[in-house]
Short mmCIF file of C-alpha atoms and ligand atoms in Angstrom, two decimals:
data_model
loop_
_atom_site.label_atom_id
_atom_site.label_comp_id
_atom_site.label_asym_id
_atom_site.label_seq_id
_atom_site.Cartn_x
_atom_site.Cartn_y
_atom_site.Cartn_z
CA MET M 19 -0.01 -0.02 0.00
CA ALA M 20 1.20 3.46 -0.84
CA ILE M 21 2.12 5.90 1.86
CA ALA M 22 -0.34 8.77 2.41
CA GLU M 23 -2.15 8.36 -0.97
CA LEU M 24 -5.49 9.26 0.60
CA THR M 25 -4.16 12.29 2.50
CA GLY M 26 -6.92 14.86 3.00
CA LYS M 27 -9.69 12.41 2.13
CA HIS M 28 -12.52 12.22 4.64
CA LEU M 29 -14.50 9.03 4.60
CA VAL M 30 -17.62 8.01 6.42
CA LEU M 31 -17.27 4.29 7.00
CA GLY M 32 -20.75 2.78 7.58
CA MET M 33 -20.84 -0.64 9.08
CA THR M 34 -23.88 -2.86 9.04
CA GLY M 35 -24.51 -6.23 10.63
CA GLY M 36 -22.37 -9.19 9.53
CA VAL M 37 -19.53 -11.43 10.55
CA ALA M 38 -17.31 -9.48 8.05
CA CYS M 39 -17.30 -6.60 10.55
CA TYR M 40 -13.96 -8.05 11.78
CA LYS M 41 -12.44 -7.06 8.43
CA ILE M 42 -13.33 -3.38 9.01
CA ALA M 43 -10.88 -3.18 11.88
CA GLU M 44 -8.02 -3.80 9.47
CA LEU M 45 -9.63 -1.67 6.71
CA THR M 46 -9.84 1.28 9.16
CA ARG M 47 -6.13 0.89 9.92
CA LEU M 48 -5.23 0.78 6.22
CA LEU M 49 -7.23 3.85 5.45
CA GLY M 50 -5.77 5.73 8.40
CA LYS M 51 -2.24 4.73 7.39
CA ALA M 52 -2.90 6.07 3.92
CA GLY M 53 -3.76 9.46 5.36
CA ALA M 54 -7.60 9.37 5.26
CA THR M 55 -9.81 10.45 8.18
CA VAL M 56 -12.37 7.81 8.93
CA GLN M 57 -15.62 8.61 10.62
CA VAL M 58 -17.22 5.34 11.65
CA VAL M 59 -21.00 5.05 11.83
CA MET M 60 -22.44 1.68 12.93
CA THR M 61 -25.99 0.26 12.71
CA GLU M 62 -27.35 -1.42 15.86
CA ALA M 63 -26.70 -4.84 14.22
CA ALA M 64 -23.10 -4.00 13.49
CA THR M 65 -22.45 -3.42 17.22
CA GLN M 66 -23.38 -7.00 17.85
CA PHE M 67 -20.34 -8.14 15.83
CA ILE M 68 -17.65 -5.64 16.88
CA THR M 69 -17.76 -2.95 19.55
CA PRO M 70 -17.84 0.79 18.85
CA VAL M 71 -14.99 1.01 21.39
CA THR M 72 -12.75 -1.00 19.08
CA MET M 73 -13.73 1.08 16.09
CA GLN M 74 -13.22 4.34 18.02
CA ALA M 75 -9.68 3.21 19.06
CA LEU M 76 -8.78 2.32 15.46
CA SER M 77 -10.31 5.33 13.81
CA GLY M 78 -9.29 7.85 16.43
CA ARG M 79 -12.69 9.46 16.35
CA PRO M 80 -15.97 8.99 18.23
CA VAL M 81 -18.29 6.41 16.71
CA TYR M 82 -21.90 7.18 16.02
CA THR M 83 -24.63 4.59 16.22
CA SER M 84 -27.92 6.49 16.77
CA GLN M 85 -29.69 9.32 15.02
CA TRP M 86 -30.62 10.68 18.45
CA ASP M 87 -27.00 11.13 19.49
CA ALA M 88 -26.84 14.24 21.61
CA ARG M 89 -23.15 14.81 20.83
CA ILE M 90 -24.01 16.74 17.72
CA ASP M 91 -25.57 19.91 19.12
CA ASN M 92 -28.02 20.70 16.35
CA ASN M 93 -29.27 17.11 16.39
CA MET M 94 -28.54 16.79 12.69
CA ALA M 95 -26.10 13.90 12.79
CA HIS M 96 -27.50 12.64 9.47
CA ILE M 97 -26.43 15.90 7.79
CA ASP M 98 -23.36 16.86 9.83
CA LEU M 99 -21.47 13.59 9.60
CA SER M 100 -21.43 13.46 5.79
CA ARG M 101 -21.09 17.19 5.21
CA GLU M 102 -17.32 17.06 4.69
CA ALA M 103 -17.22 13.50 3.39
CA ASP M 104 -15.52 12.74 0.09
CA ALA M 105 -17.36 9.47 0.05
CA ILE M 106 -19.43 7.17 2.21
CA VAL M 107 -18.28 3.54 2.22
CA ILE M 108 -20.69 0.92 3.52
CA ALA M 109 -18.66 -2.11 4.63
CA PRO M 110 -19.86 -4.67 5.27
CA ALA M 111 -23.11 -3.94 3.41
CA SER M 112 -25.77 -6.46 4.55
CA THR M 113 -28.57 -7.80 2.38
CA ASP M 114 -31.04 -5.70 4.43
CA PHE M 115 -28.97 -2.53 4.06
CA LEU M 116 -28.66 -2.93 0.29
CA ALA M 117 -32.45 -3.33 0.14
CA LYS M 118 -32.86 -0.18 2.22
CA LEU M 119 -30.54 1.79 -0.06
CA ALA M 120 -32.21 0.59 -3.22
CA HIS M 121 -35.54 1.87 -1.92
CA GLY M 122 -34.28 5.11 -0.35
CA MET M 123 -35.32 4.15 3.16
CA ALA M 124 -34.15 6.23 6.08
CA ASP M 125 -35.06 4.66 9.38
CA ASP M 126 -31.76 4.78 11.28
CA LEU M 127 -28.68 7.01 11.34
CA LEU M 128 -26.65 5.28 8.63
CA SER M 129 -29.49 4.83 6.09
CA THR M 130 -30.59 8.49 6.69
CA LEU M 131 -26.97 9.57 6.17
CA CYS M 132 -26.92 7.83 2.84
CA VAL M 133 -30.18 9.34 1.66
CA ALA M 134 -29.07 12.83 2.78
CA ARG M 135 -25.61 12.61 1.23
CA ASP M 136 -24.00 14.89 -1.23
CA CYS M 137 -21.03 12.68 -2.09
CA PRO M 138 -20.32 9.35 -3.80
CA LEU M 139 -21.51 6.14 -2.15
CA LEU M 140 -19.56 2.83 -2.26
CA VAL M 141 -20.94 -0.42 -0.93
CA VAL M 142 -19.09 -3.60 -0.12
CA PRO M 143 -21.59 -6.44 0.07
CA ALA M 144 -21.15 -9.27 2.54
CA MET M 145 -23.63 -12.17 2.77
CA ASN M 146 -24.34 -15.81 2.34
CA ARG M 147 -24.30 -17.18 -1.17
CA GLN M 148 -28.11 -17.78 -1.31
CA MET M 149 -28.80 -14.27 0.01
CA TRP M 150 -26.59 -12.80 -2.69
CA LEU M 151 -28.20 -14.93 -5.43
CA ASN M 152 -31.69 -14.15 -4.23
CA PRO M 153 -33.57 -12.36 -7.10
CA ALA M 154 -34.55 -9.50 -4.75
CA THR M 155 -30.93 -8.88 -3.83
CA GLN M 156 -29.89 -8.98 -7.45
CA ARG M 157 -32.65 -6.54 -8.30
CA ASN M 158 -31.56 -4.19 -5.51
CA VAL M 159 -27.84 -4.38 -6.61
CA ALA M 160 -28.86 -3.62 -10.14
CA GLN M 161 -30.86 -0.62 -8.89
CA LEU M 162 -27.88 0.62 -6.85
CA ARG M 163 -25.63 0.45 -9.91
CA ALA M 164 -28.24 2.27 -11.97
CA ASP M 165 -28.25 4.96 -9.21
CA ASP M 166 -24.47 5.43 -9.70
CA ILE M 167 -23.58 3.66 -6.49
CA GLN M 168 -20.27 1.75 -6.67
CA VAL M 169 -20.59 -1.90 -5.74
CA LEU M 170 -17.25 -3.37 -4.75
CA GLY M 171 -17.08 -7.14 -4.90
CA PRO M 172 -18.39 -9.44 -3.53
CA ASP M 173 -15.75 -12.07 -3.41
CA SER M 174 -16.15 -15.73 -3.86
CA GLY M 175 -14.99 -18.51 -1.55
CA ALA M 176 -15.57 -20.14 1.85
CA GLN M 177 -18.27 -18.45 3.95
CA ALA M 178 -18.84 -18.18 7.66
CA CYS M 179 -21.99 -20.38 7.28
CA GLY M 180 -19.82 -23.23 5.96
CA GLU M 181 -20.97 -22.87 2.35
CA THR M 182 -18.81 -21.78 -0.62
CA GLY M 183 -19.74 -19.31 -3.29
CA ASP M 184 -20.30 -15.64 -4.18
CA GLY M 185 -21.20 -13.17 -1.53
CA ARG M 186 -18.41 -12.86 0.97
CA MET M 187 -16.85 -9.51 1.52
CA LEU M 188 -13.63 -8.55 -0.22
CA GLU M 189 -10.63 -8.83 2.07
CA ALA M 190 -9.67 -5.64 3.87
CA SER M 191 -6.65 -5.06 1.55
CA ALA M 192 -8.72 -5.54 -1.61
CA THR M 193 -11.41 -3.19 -0.26
CA TYR M 194 -8.69 -0.64 0.44
CA GLU M 195 -7.38 -1.02 -3.09
CA ALA M 196 -10.83 -0.54 -4.61
CA ILE M 197 -11.37 2.61 -2.49
CA ALA M 198 -7.94 4.00 -3.50
CA SER M 199 -8.71 3.19 -7.12
CA PHE M 200 -12.05 5.05 -6.84
CA PHE M 201 -10.20 8.23 -5.91
CA SER M 202 -7.49 8.00 -8.66
CA ALA M 203 -7.67 10.27 -11.63
CA LYS M 204 -8.80 8.11 -14.58
CA VAL M 205 -6.17 9.35 -17.01
CA LEU M 206 -5.82 5.97 -18.77
CA THR M 207 -9.47 5.04 -19.25
CA GLY M 208 -9.85 2.84 -22.33
CA GLN M 209 -6.11 2.15 -22.60
CA ARG M 210 -4.62 -1.34 -22.53
CA VAL M 211 -1.23 -1.35 -20.80
CA LEU M 212 1.28 -4.26 -20.94
CA ILE M 213 3.96 -4.31 -18.28
CA THR M 214 6.88 -6.66 -17.74
CA ALA M 215 8.31 -6.85 -14.19
CA GLY M 216 10.79 -8.66 -11.95
CA PRO M 217 13.77 -10.67 -12.93
CA THR M 218 13.99 -13.61 -15.24
CA PHE M 219 15.48 -17.00 -14.27
CA GLU M 220 17.64 -18.77 -16.77
CA PRO M 221 18.20 -22.42 -15.85
CA LEU M 222 21.58 -24.15 -16.00
CA ASP M 223 20.31 -27.54 -14.79
CA PRO M 224 17.05 -28.66 -13.10
CA VAL M 225 18.02 -27.02 -9.79
CA ARG M 226 20.33 -24.15 -10.66
CA GLY M 227 20.10 -21.04 -12.72
CA LEU M 228 21.02 -17.43 -13.29
CA THR M 229 18.88 -14.62 -12.09
CA ASN M 230 19.24 -11.01 -10.78
CA ARG M 231 18.22 -9.00 -7.71
CA SER M 232 15.17 -7.22 -9.27
CA SER M 233 12.28 -7.45 -6.71
CA GLY M 234 9.53 -6.53 -9.21
CA LYS M 235 8.34 -3.77 -6.80
CA MET M 236 8.52 -0.93 -9.37
CA GLY M 237 6.78 -2.93 -12.17
CA PHE M 238 4.04 -4.03 -9.75
CA ALA M 239 3.63 -0.45 -8.48
CA LEU M 240 3.19 0.70 -12.07
CA ALA M 241 0.68 -2.06 -12.82
CA ARG M 242 -1.31 -0.93 -9.75
CA ALA M 243 -1.17 2.77 -10.63
CA ALA M 244 -2.14 2.05 -14.32
CA GLN M 245 -5.10 -0.06 -13.14
CA GLN M 246 -6.18 2.69 -10.72
CA ALA M 247 -5.87 5.18 -13.60
CA GLY M 248 -8.55 3.21 -15.44
CA ALA M 249 -6.34 1.09 -17.75
CA GLU M 250 -6.79 -2.59 -18.49
CA VAL M 251 -3.50 -3.92 -17.29
CA HIS M 252 -1.69 -7.10 -18.32
CA LEU M 253 1.34 -7.81 -16.09
CA ILE M 254 3.94 -10.37 -17.15
CA ALA M 255 6.06 -11.18 -14.20
CA GLY M 256 9.24 -13.15 -13.69
CA PRO M 257 9.74 -15.06 -10.44
CA VAL M 258 8.84 -12.54 -7.60
CA ALA M 259 7.32 -12.73 -4.19
CA LEU M 260 4.65 -10.12 -4.65
CA ALA M 261 0.87 -10.15 -4.50
CA THR M 262 -0.99 -9.35 -7.74
CA PRO M 263 -2.34 -5.75 -7.66
CA TRP M 264 -6.09 -5.62 -7.43
CA GLY M 265 -7.75 -5.74 -10.85
CA VAL M 266 -4.60 -6.58 -12.77
CA ASN M 267 -4.38 -9.57 -15.09
CA ARG M 268 -1.14 -11.32 -14.19
CA GLU M 269 0.85 -13.96 -16.09
CA ASP M 270 3.93 -15.60 -14.55
CA VAL M 271 6.96 -16.63 -16.55
CA GLN M 272 10.47 -17.84 -15.64
CA THR M 273 12.81 -17.23 -18.57
CA ALA M 274 13.46 -14.30 -20.91
CA GLN M 275 12.36 -16.44 -23.83
CA GLN M 276 9.02 -17.20 -22.08
CA MET M 277 8.64 -13.46 -21.28
CA TYR M 278 9.35 -12.60 -24.90
CA GLU M 279 6.75 -15.07 -26.13
CA ALA M 280 4.11 -13.97 -23.59
CA VAL M 281 4.66 -10.37 -24.63
CA MET M 282 4.44 -11.13 -28.33
CA ARG M 283 1.19 -13.06 -27.84
CA VAL M 284 -0.70 -10.03 -26.51
CA VAL M 285 1.21 -6.95 -27.73
CA ALA M 286 -0.91 -6.34 -30.78
CA GLN M 287 -3.85 -5.36 -28.55
CA GLN M 288 -1.90 -2.94 -26.43
CA HIS M 289 -1.79 0.83 -26.42
CA VAL M 290 1.23 1.10 -24.04
CA PHE M 291 4.18 -1.18 -23.29
CA ILE M 292 6.26 -0.59 -20.28
CA GLY M 293 9.36 -2.84 -19.95
CA VAL M 294 10.31 -2.78 -16.33
CA ALA M 295 11.65 -6.32 -16.07
CA ALA M 296 15.34 -6.85 -15.54
CA VAL M 297 15.55 -9.34 -18.38
CA ALA M 298 18.60 -11.59 -18.47
CA ASP M 299 20.78 -10.72 -21.42
CA TRP M 300 22.06 -14.28 -21.85
CA ARG M 301 20.97 -17.90 -21.31
CA ALA M 302 23.03 -21.10 -21.27
CA ASP M 303 23.03 -22.58 -24.77
CA HIS M 304 22.60 -25.99 -23.22
CA VAL M 305 20.60 -26.78 -20.08
CA SER M 306 21.64 -30.01 -18.50
CA ALA M 307 18.68 -32.42 -18.10
CA HIS M 308 20.25 -33.76 -14.91
CA LYS M 309 21.63 -32.07 -11.86
CA LEU M 310 25.27 -31.29 -12.46
CA LYS M 311 27.19 -33.39 -9.85
CA LYS M 312 30.70 -32.81 -8.59
CA ALA M 313 33.16 -35.66 -8.26
CA PRO M 314 36.74 -35.72 -6.97
CA GLY M 315 39.26 -34.79 -9.70
CA GLN M 316 36.54 -33.76 -12.15
CA ALA M 317 36.94 -30.60 -14.19
CA LEU M 318 34.85 -27.60 -13.19
CA PRO M 319 31.77 -27.14 -15.36
CA THR M 320 31.92 -24.48 -18.09
CA PHE M 321 28.94 -22.79 -19.69
CA THR M 322 28.60 -21.02 -22.98
CA PHE M 323 25.80 -18.47 -23.38
CA ILE M 324 23.67 -17.24 -26.17
CA GLU M 325 21.85 -13.92 -26.31
CA ASN M 326 18.23 -13.56 -25.26
CA PRO M 327 15.83 -11.62 -27.44
CA ASP M 328 15.60 -7.94 -26.57
CA ILE M 329 11.90 -7.70 -25.77
CA LEU M 330 11.64 -3.87 -25.56
CA ALA M 331 13.65 -3.24 -28.75
CA THR M 332 11.62 -5.85 -30.63
CA VAL M 333 8.28 -4.36 -29.49
CA ALA M 334 9.45 -0.79 -30.35
CA GLN M 335 10.21 -1.95 -33.95
CA LEU M 336 6.83 -3.47 -34.59
CA PRO M 337 4.95 -1.73 -37.40
CA GLN M 338 1.97 -0.92 -35.13
CA ALA M 339 4.12 -0.54 -31.95
CA PRO M 340 2.36 0.61 -28.83
CA TYR M 341 3.80 3.58 -26.93
CA CYS M 342 6.96 2.11 -25.53
CA VAL M 343 8.56 2.96 -22.19
CA GLY M 344 11.90 1.43 -21.13
CA PHE M 345 13.59 1.25 -17.73
CA ALA M 346 17.36 1.22 -17.05
CA ALA M 347 19.21 0.70 -13.87
CA GLU M 348 22.75 2.06 -14.52
CA SER M 349 25.69 1.76 -12.19
CA GLY M 350 27.27 4.95 -13.37
CA ASP M 351 27.06 8.01 -15.67
CA LEU M 352 23.31 7.87 -15.81
CA ALA M 353 23.01 11.04 -17.95
CA SER M 354 24.81 9.61 -20.96
CA ASN M 355 24.03 5.91 -20.47
CA GLY M 356 20.31 6.59 -20.10
CA GLU M 357 19.99 8.65 -23.35
CA GLN M 358 22.21 6.17 -25.30
CA LYS M 359 20.07 3.30 -24.17
CA ARG M 360 16.88 5.16 -25.21
CA LEU M 361 18.30 5.74 -28.64
CA ARG M 362 19.55 2.17 -28.94
CA LYS M 363 16.16 0.70 -28.00
CA LYS M 364 14.34 3.31 -30.11
CA VAL M 365 11.81 4.22 -27.47
CA PRO M 366 10.23 7.62 -26.95
CA LEU M 367 10.63 7.46 -23.18
CA LEU M 368 13.16 5.76 -20.95
CA ILE M 369 13.11 5.91 -17.21
CA GLY M 370 16.62 5.69 -15.71
CA ASN M 371 17.88 5.27 -12.23
CA LEU M 372 21.18 4.65 -10.58
CA GLY M 373 20.82 1.01 -9.57
CA PRO M 374 21.36 -1.66 -8.67
CA GLN M 375 21.26 -0.26 -5.18
CA THR M 376 17.54 0.53 -5.61
CA PHE M 377 16.69 -3.15 -6.25
CA GLY M 378 14.35 -4.35 -3.53
CA GLN M 379 14.15 -0.83 -1.92
CA ASP M 380 10.77 0.81 -1.36
CA ASP M 381 11.81 4.09 -2.87
CA ASN M 382 13.62 5.23 -5.94
CA GLU M 383 15.08 8.32 -7.64
CA ILE M 384 14.55 8.52 -11.35
CA VAL M 385 15.29 10.53 -14.50
CA LEU M 386 13.06 10.66 -17.58
CA PHE M 387 14.93 10.54 -20.86
CA GLU M 388 13.21 11.66 -24.01
CA ALA M 389 14.04 13.44 -27.28
CA SER M 390 13.26 16.82 -25.72
CA GLY M 391 15.74 16.28 -22.82
CA GLN M 392 16.01 14.90 -19.31
CA THR M 393 13.85 15.46 -16.24
CA ALA M 394 14.86 14.30 -12.81
CA LEU M 395 12.03 13.48 -10.38
CA PRO M 396 12.66 13.77 -6.60
CA ARG M 397 13.30 10.58 -4.63
CA ALA M 398 9.94 9.09 -3.61
CA ASP M 399 8.20 5.93 -2.53
CA LYS M 400 7.81 3.58 -5.55
CA HIS M 401 4.03 3.80 -5.40
CA GLU M 402 4.13 7.61 -5.49
CA LEU M 403 6.65 7.48 -8.35
CA ALA M 404 4.48 5.02 -10.18
CA ARG M 405 1.50 7.36 -10.00
CA THR M 406 3.60 10.25 -11.24
CA LEU M 407 5.00 8.18 -14.12
CA ILE M 408 1.50 6.96 -15.14
CA ALA M 409 0.38 10.58 -15.20
CA GLU M 410 3.50 11.53 -17.29
CA ILE M 411 2.80 8.63 -19.74
CA ALA M 412 -0.89 9.59 -20.04
CA ARG M 413 0.14 13.16 -20.81
CA ARG M 414 2.42 11.98 -23.61
CA LEU M 415 -0.29 9.76 -25.11
CA VAL M 416 -2.65 12.65 -25.71
CA HIS M 417 -0.01 14.87 -27.33
N1 CTP Y 17 14.96 -5.26 -21.93
C1 CTP Y 17 14.20 -6.17 -22.63
N2 CTP Y 17 14.70 -7.32 -23.09
C2 CTP Y 17 16.01 -7.63 -22.85
C3 CTP Y 17 16.83 -6.72 -22.15
C4 CTP Y 17 16.29 -5.57 -21.69
O1 CTP Y 17 13.01 -5.91 -22.85
N3 CTP Y 17 16.56 -8.76 -23.33
C5 CTP Y 17 14.37 -4.07 -21.54
C6 CTP Y 17 14.22 -3.89 -20.02
O2 CTP Y 17 12.94 -4.33 -19.62
C7 CTP Y 17 14.32 -2.36 -19.81
C8 CTP Y 17 15.33 -1.95 -20.88
O3 CTP Y 17 15.27 -2.98 -21.92
O4 CTP Y 17 13.12 -1.71 -20.08
C9 CTP Y 17 16.72 -1.80 -20.53
O5 CTP Y 17 17.18 -2.93 -19.82
P1 CTP Y 17 18.70 -3.08 -19.54
O6 CTP Y 17 18.94 -4.39 -18.86
O7 CTP Y 17 19.17 -1.86 -18.78
O8 CTP Y 17 19.28 -3.04 -21.00
P2 CTP Y 17 20.33 -3.86 -21.70
O9 CTP Y 17 19.99 -3.69 -23.19
O10 CTP Y 17 20.41 -5.19 -21.17
O11 CTP Y 17 21.64 -3.03 -21.44
P3 CTP Y 17 22.89 -3.37 -20.48
O12 CTP Y 17 23.93 -3.71 -21.46
O13 CTP Y 17 23.15 -2.06 -19.77
O14 CTP Y 17 22.47 -4.47 -19.56
#
């Protein structure tokens, strides 16, 4: 999760009755960590699952449960609580609450707040599979969508009742991602973006191989930022230990050759290609079918290498090439190495940094190389940089 990406956002977090209330404790923490202020409002049923005291401690603000709460001096809690809100998020949203929303009912504080709102409303349904599939629920959800209410999820899988199916609430982290995505500027709507990320692994025998220290963090951060900017994102990843960003289509590969083939299969449909992967330049020309064993007196193994395809340069040369962006981690003289690499790969934009000391780090300092010159961006968290880069790429697409 990016640091402080929701700074200044004020959210009313409305909780209704359901076991998934436990997920809201974590969601509140994530939203707070991202800089949002969170005003929790609970229905009477929600207080049966988690206490207002817990939610008050996590949100750092008093929790409201009743429309007759005397703490708001004009007795207008239903108006006052949402007055400064950038959005109301109902999580978990019970079957009953979705029905109330669909019909504009206002018989408690939270439902009244929703009817009186002057801001977007997001709902995160949580219920048993049969309740979700019930035609009345489906009718209500369709009505909510038609009323421009964002429906996040539900997820599919094991449920508290012991059944399996659609209806369970998104995990806290996925709910957080969907909320962050809602607030992102949709500068890449309608664009298909292909991204390579992470290292590649070039085998020498069934257990050994050559790889590098790329963590994939920058490529995954870009995939997340592009998705949040409204793009349809296809992420081709080498071996990394990272979770797939929410809403991103991910394909895993091992070798440079597999990455090349995976890219070539989908590149024709893409508007933008961002090569972030640290692709191995060489692979062994012969991969032993058996584990190489050592024996006393035996000569040390020797390997000969052949060159891997240059994925970025190949894509940039396609007759209908997407807008191509390269990455380069240089160990010295970034100013001239970066520009030379951009010209060599024939890409309009190359992002350079002084690596490999940035591999695996959470922040990065980068320079944009393009025909018009070089622009250095201040050191920042990789997620913040990714958002800036996506905005920069989007700006170049329209020009
Ligand atoms: N790249 C690629 N395929 C390769 C090698 C590199 O697509 N076989 C892409 C990377 O994803 C990155 C850019 O090219 O966007 C630059 O990668 P880098 O490893 O710095 O380039 P090389 O051509 O390998 O240059 P060097 O000799 O400095 O390693």
